[in-house]
Coordinates of C-alpha atoms in Angstrom, one line a residue:
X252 CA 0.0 0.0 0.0
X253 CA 1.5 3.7 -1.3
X254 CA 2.4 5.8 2.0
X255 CA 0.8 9.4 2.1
X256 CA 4.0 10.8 0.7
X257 CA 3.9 8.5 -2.5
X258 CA 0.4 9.4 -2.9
X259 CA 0.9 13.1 -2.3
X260 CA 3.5 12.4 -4.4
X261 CA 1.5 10.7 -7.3
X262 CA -1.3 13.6 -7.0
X263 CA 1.4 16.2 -7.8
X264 CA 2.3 13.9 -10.6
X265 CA -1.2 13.6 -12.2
X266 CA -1.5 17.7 -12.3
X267 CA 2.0 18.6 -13.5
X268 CA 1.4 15.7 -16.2
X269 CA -0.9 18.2 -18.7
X270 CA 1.7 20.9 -18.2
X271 CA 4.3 17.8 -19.2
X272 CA 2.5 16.9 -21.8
X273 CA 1.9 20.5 -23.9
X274 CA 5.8 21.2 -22.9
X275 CA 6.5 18.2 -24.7
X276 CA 3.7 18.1 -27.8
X277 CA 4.6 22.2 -28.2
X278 CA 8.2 22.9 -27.1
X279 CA 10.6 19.6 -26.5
X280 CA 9.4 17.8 -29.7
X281 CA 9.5 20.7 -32.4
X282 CA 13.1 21.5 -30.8
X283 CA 14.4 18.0 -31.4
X284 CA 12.8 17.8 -35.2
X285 CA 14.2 21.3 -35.6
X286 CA 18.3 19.8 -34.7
X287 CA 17.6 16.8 -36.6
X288 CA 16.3 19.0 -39.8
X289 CA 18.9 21.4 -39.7
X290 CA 21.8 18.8 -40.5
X291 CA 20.0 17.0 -43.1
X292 CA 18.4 17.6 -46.5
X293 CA 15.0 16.8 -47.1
X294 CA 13.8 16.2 -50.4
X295 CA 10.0 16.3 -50.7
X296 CA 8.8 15.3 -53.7
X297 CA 11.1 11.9 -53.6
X298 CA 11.3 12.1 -49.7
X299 CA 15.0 11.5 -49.7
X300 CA 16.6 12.4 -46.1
X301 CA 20.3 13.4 -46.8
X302 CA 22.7 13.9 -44.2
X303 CA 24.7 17.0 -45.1
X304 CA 25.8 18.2 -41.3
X305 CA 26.6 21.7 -41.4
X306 CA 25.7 22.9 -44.9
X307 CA 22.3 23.9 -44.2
X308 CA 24.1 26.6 -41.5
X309 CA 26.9 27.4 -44.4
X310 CA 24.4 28.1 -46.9
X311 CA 22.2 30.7 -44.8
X312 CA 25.3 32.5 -43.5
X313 CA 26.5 32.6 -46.8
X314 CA 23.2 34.5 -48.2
X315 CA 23.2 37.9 -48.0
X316 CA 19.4 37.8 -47.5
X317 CA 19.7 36.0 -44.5
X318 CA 22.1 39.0 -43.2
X319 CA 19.5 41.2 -45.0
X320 CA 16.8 40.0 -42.6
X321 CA 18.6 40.6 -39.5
X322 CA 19.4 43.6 -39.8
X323 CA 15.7 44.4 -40.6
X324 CA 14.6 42.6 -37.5
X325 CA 17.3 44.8 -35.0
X326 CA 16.3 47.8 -37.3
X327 CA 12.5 46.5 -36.2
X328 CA 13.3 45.6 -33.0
X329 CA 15.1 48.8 -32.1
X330 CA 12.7 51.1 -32.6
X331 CA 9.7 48.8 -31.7
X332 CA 11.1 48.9 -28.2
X333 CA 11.9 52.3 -28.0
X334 CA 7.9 52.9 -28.9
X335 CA 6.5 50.1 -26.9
X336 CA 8.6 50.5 -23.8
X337 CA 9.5 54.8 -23.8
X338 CA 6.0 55.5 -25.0
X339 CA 4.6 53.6 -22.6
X340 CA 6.3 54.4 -19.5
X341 CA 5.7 58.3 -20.5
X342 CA 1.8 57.6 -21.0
X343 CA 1.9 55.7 -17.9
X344 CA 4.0 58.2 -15.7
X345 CA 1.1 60.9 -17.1
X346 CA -1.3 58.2 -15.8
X347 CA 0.3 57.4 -12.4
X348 CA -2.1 60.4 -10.8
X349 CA -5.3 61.0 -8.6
X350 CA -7.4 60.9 -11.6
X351 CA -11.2 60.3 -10.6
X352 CA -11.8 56.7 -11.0
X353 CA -13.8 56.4 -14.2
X354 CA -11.3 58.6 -16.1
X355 CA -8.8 56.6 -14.9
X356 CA -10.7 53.8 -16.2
X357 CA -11.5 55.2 -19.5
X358 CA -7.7 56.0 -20.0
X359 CA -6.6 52.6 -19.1
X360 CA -9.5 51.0 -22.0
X361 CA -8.9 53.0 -24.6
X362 CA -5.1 52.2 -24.3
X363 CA -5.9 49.0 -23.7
X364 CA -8.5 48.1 -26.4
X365 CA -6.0 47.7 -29.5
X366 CA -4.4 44.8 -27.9
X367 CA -7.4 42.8 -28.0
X368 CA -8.0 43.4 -31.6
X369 CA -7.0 40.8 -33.9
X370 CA -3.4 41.6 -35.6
X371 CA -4.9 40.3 -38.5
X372 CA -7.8 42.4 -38.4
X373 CA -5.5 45.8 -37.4
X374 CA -3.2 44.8 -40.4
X375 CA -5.9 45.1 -42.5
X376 CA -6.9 48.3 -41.0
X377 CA -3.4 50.0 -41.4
X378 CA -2.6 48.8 -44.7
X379 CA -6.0 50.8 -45.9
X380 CA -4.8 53.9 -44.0
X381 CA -1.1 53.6 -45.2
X382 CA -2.7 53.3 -49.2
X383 CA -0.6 55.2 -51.1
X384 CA -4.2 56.6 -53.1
X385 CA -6.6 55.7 -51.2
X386 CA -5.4 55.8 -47.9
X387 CA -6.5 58.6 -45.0
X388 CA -3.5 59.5 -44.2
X389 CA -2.1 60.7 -47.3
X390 CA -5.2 62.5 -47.6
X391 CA -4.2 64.9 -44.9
X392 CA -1.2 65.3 -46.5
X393 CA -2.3 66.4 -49.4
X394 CA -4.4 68.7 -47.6
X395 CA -1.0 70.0 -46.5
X396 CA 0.3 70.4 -49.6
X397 CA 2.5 68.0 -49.7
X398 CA 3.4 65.2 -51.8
X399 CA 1.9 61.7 -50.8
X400 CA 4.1 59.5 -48.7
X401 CA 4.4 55.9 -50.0
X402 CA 4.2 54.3 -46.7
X403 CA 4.1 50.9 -47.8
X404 CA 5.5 51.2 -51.2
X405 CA 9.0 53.6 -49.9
X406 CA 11.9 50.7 -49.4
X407 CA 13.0 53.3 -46.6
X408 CA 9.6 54.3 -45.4
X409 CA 8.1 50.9 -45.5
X410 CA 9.6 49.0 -42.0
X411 CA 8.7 52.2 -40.1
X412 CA 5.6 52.0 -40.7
X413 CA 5.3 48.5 -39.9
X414 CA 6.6 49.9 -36.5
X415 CA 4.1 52.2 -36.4
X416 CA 1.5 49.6 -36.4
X417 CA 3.2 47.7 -33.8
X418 CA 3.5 50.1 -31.5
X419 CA -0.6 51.4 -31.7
X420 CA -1.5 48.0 -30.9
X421 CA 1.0 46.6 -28.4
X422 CA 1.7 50.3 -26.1
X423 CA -1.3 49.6 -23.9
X424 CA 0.3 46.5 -23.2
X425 CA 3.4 47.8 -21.6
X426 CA 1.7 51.2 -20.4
X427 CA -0.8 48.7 -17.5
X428 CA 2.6 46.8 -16.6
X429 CA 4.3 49.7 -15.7
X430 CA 1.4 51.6 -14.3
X431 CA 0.9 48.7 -11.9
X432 CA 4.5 49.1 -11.5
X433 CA 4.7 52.8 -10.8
X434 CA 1.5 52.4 -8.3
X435 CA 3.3 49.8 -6.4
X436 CA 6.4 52.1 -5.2
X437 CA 5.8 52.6 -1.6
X438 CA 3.7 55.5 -0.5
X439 CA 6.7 56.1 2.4
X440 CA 9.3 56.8 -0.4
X441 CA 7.0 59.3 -2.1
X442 CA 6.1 60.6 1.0
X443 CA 9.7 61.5 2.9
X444 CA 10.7 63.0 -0.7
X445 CA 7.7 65.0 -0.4
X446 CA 8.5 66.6 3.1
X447 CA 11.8 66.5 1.7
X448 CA 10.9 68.8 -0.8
X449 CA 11.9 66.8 -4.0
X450 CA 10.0 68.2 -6.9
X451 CA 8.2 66.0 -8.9
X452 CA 10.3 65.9 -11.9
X453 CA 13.5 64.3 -9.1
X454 CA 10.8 61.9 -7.5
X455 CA 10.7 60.5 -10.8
X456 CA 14.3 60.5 -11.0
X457 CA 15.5 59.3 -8.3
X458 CA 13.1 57.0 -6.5
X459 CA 10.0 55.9 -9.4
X460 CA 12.2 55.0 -12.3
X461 CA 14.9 53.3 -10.0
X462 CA 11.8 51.4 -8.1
X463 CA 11.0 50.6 -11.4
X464 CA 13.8 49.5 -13.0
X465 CA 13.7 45.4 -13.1
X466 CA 9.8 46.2 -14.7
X467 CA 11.1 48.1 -17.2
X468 CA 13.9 45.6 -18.0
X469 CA 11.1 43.0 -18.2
X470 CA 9.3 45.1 -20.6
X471 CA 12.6 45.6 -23.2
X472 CA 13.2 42.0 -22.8
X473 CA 9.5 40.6 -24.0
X474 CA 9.6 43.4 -26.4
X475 CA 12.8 42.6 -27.5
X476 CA 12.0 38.9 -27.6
X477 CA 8.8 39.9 -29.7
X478 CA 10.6 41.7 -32.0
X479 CA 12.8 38.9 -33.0
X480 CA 9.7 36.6 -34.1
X481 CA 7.7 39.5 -35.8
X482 CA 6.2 37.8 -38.3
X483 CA 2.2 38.4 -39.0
X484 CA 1.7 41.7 -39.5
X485 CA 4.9 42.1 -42.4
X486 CA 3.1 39.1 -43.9
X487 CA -0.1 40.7 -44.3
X488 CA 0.8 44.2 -44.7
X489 CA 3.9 44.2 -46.9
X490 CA 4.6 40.2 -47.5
X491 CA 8.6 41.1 -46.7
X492 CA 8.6 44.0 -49.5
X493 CA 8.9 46.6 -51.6
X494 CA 11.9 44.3 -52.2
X495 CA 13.2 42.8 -48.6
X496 CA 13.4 45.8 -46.6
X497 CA 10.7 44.3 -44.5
X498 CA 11.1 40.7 -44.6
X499 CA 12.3 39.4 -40.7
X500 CA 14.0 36.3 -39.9
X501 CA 11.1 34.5 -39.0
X502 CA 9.7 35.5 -42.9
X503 CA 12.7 34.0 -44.0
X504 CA 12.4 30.9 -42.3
X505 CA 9.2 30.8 -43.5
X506 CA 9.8 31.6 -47.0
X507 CA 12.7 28.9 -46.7
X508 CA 10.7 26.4 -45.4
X509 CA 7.5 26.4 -46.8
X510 CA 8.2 28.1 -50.5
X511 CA 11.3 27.0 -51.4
X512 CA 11.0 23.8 -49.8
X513 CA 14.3 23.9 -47.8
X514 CA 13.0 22.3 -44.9
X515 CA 17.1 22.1 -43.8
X516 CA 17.9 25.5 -44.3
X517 CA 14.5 26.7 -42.7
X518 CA 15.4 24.4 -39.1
X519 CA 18.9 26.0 -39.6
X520 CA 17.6 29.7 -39.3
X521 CA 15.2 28.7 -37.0
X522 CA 18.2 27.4 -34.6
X523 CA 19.8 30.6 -35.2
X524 CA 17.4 32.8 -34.5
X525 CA 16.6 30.9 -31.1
X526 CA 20.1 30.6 -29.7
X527 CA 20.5 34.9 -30.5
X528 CA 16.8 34.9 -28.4
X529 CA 18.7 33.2 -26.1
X530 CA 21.9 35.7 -25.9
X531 CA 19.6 38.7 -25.6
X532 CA 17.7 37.4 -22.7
X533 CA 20.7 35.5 -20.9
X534 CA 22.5 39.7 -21.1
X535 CA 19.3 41.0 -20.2
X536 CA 18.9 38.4 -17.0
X537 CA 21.9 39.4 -16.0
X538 CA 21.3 43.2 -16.1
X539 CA 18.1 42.2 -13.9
X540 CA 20.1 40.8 -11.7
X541 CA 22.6 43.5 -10.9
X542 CA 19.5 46.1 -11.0
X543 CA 18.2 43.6 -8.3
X544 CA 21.4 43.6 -6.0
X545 CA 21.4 47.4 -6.1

């Protein structure tokens, strides 16, 4: 007969198992088909299995595109954080005030709402108001006078408004994590710098953002991390063009993939992509940690 221990121990067992399970069906198994595929090549219409070791990881680093596509991504990511996260943490430090409760309220939803949205559906949305012809937006402009901006179609315009769109519906994301933040610094702080007579441009600086500071480290990393596997909105809007000034890694894996039917190649810059995830967040961990010893 099991002792209460090994029963305690088999209850634990039974609901970690579905948690087990997804890891496994989700995470564990693609991972393991992902290092087998990258050192072999895959022929699908005879489905021959070559083993080629590492010439699926020569050819991509041998493409310029492949190059092309990461320096879109960091040229994504860099201002798509700089949006998400500075925009945010201004709208929220405007926000962090005795507001009356339903304006508060209001605030927070309206910032809020575009998250919920369907990308799809806000991709669809955008691309209409970005149309070089049609669109609203260069409507205004010509209302300005001025010549109509080819948001979509401009090789150097086209990524930043891709941006754009990213940061409309992901900011009210980051602004109600680090208004939460900012409303959890203790009410003593605030108050000796307030009888201290800190302003409230140094009560900012020297005790909120501090406070702060592993939130909004969280923030760069996820946004950071999101960056790196943009992939849905570029598809829709622009499908990687005019040209590849907005095709991202994760298009490229794609395209390698599924189009050109390099399955190798495809694991190969998938592998790539996921051990760079995996620099940025091990630097970033350990820039939490030292803001944490602090």
């Amino acid at each position: 007969m099991a002792t209460l221990k090994q029963r305690e121990a088999i209850a634990a067992f039974g609901f970690l198992a579905p948690a087990y399970i997804i890891y496994l069906l989700f995470l564990a198994i693609p991972l393991i088909a992902a290092l087998f595929l990258s050192v072999l090549e895959v022929d699908r219409l005879t489905l021959s299995i070559d083993y080629v070791g590492w010439a699926n990881f020569d050819w991509i680093f041998t493409d310029p595109r492949f190059w092309k596509t990461f320096a879109n991504t960091f040229y994504f990511i860099t201002l798509a954080v700089a949006g998400n996260v500075g925009l945010g943490l201004v709208l929220a430090i405007l926000l962090d005030r005795n507001l009356p409760g339903p304006l508060l309220y209001l605030f927070r939803l309206a910032y809020f709402l575009p998250v919920l949205v369907s990308l799809a559906f806000v991709s669809f949305i955008w691309q209409f108001l970005f149309s070089y012809d049609l669109g609203i937006i260069n409507y205004y402009v010509r209302l300005l006078g001025l010549p109509p901006v080819g948001w979509l179609n401009d090789q150097n315009i086209a990524m930043f408004s891709i941006v754009i769109i990213d940061v409309w519906k992901n900011v009210g994301f980051f602004i109600i994590i680090l208004l939460a933040a900012l409303q959890g610094v203790p009410k003593s702080l605030l108050e000796a710098a307030r009888i201290d007579g800190a302003s409230a441009f140094t009560t900012l600086r020297r005790i909120k953002i501090p406070y702060i500071a592993p939130v909004i480290l969280f923030c760069v990393t996820y946004a950071t991390i999101g960056g790196l596997q943009v992939f849905d909105s570029i598809k829709i809007i622009t499908n990687g063009g005019p040209g590849d000034s907005t095709r991202s890694v994760v298009m490229y894996m794609y395209s390698e993939a599924f189009n050109a039917g390099e399955l190798g190649t495809g694991a190969a810059s998938a592998l790539t992509l996921l051990i760079v995830i995996a620099v940025v967040v091990a630097i970033q961990l350990g820039l939490g940690r030292r803001l944490a010893r602090r």
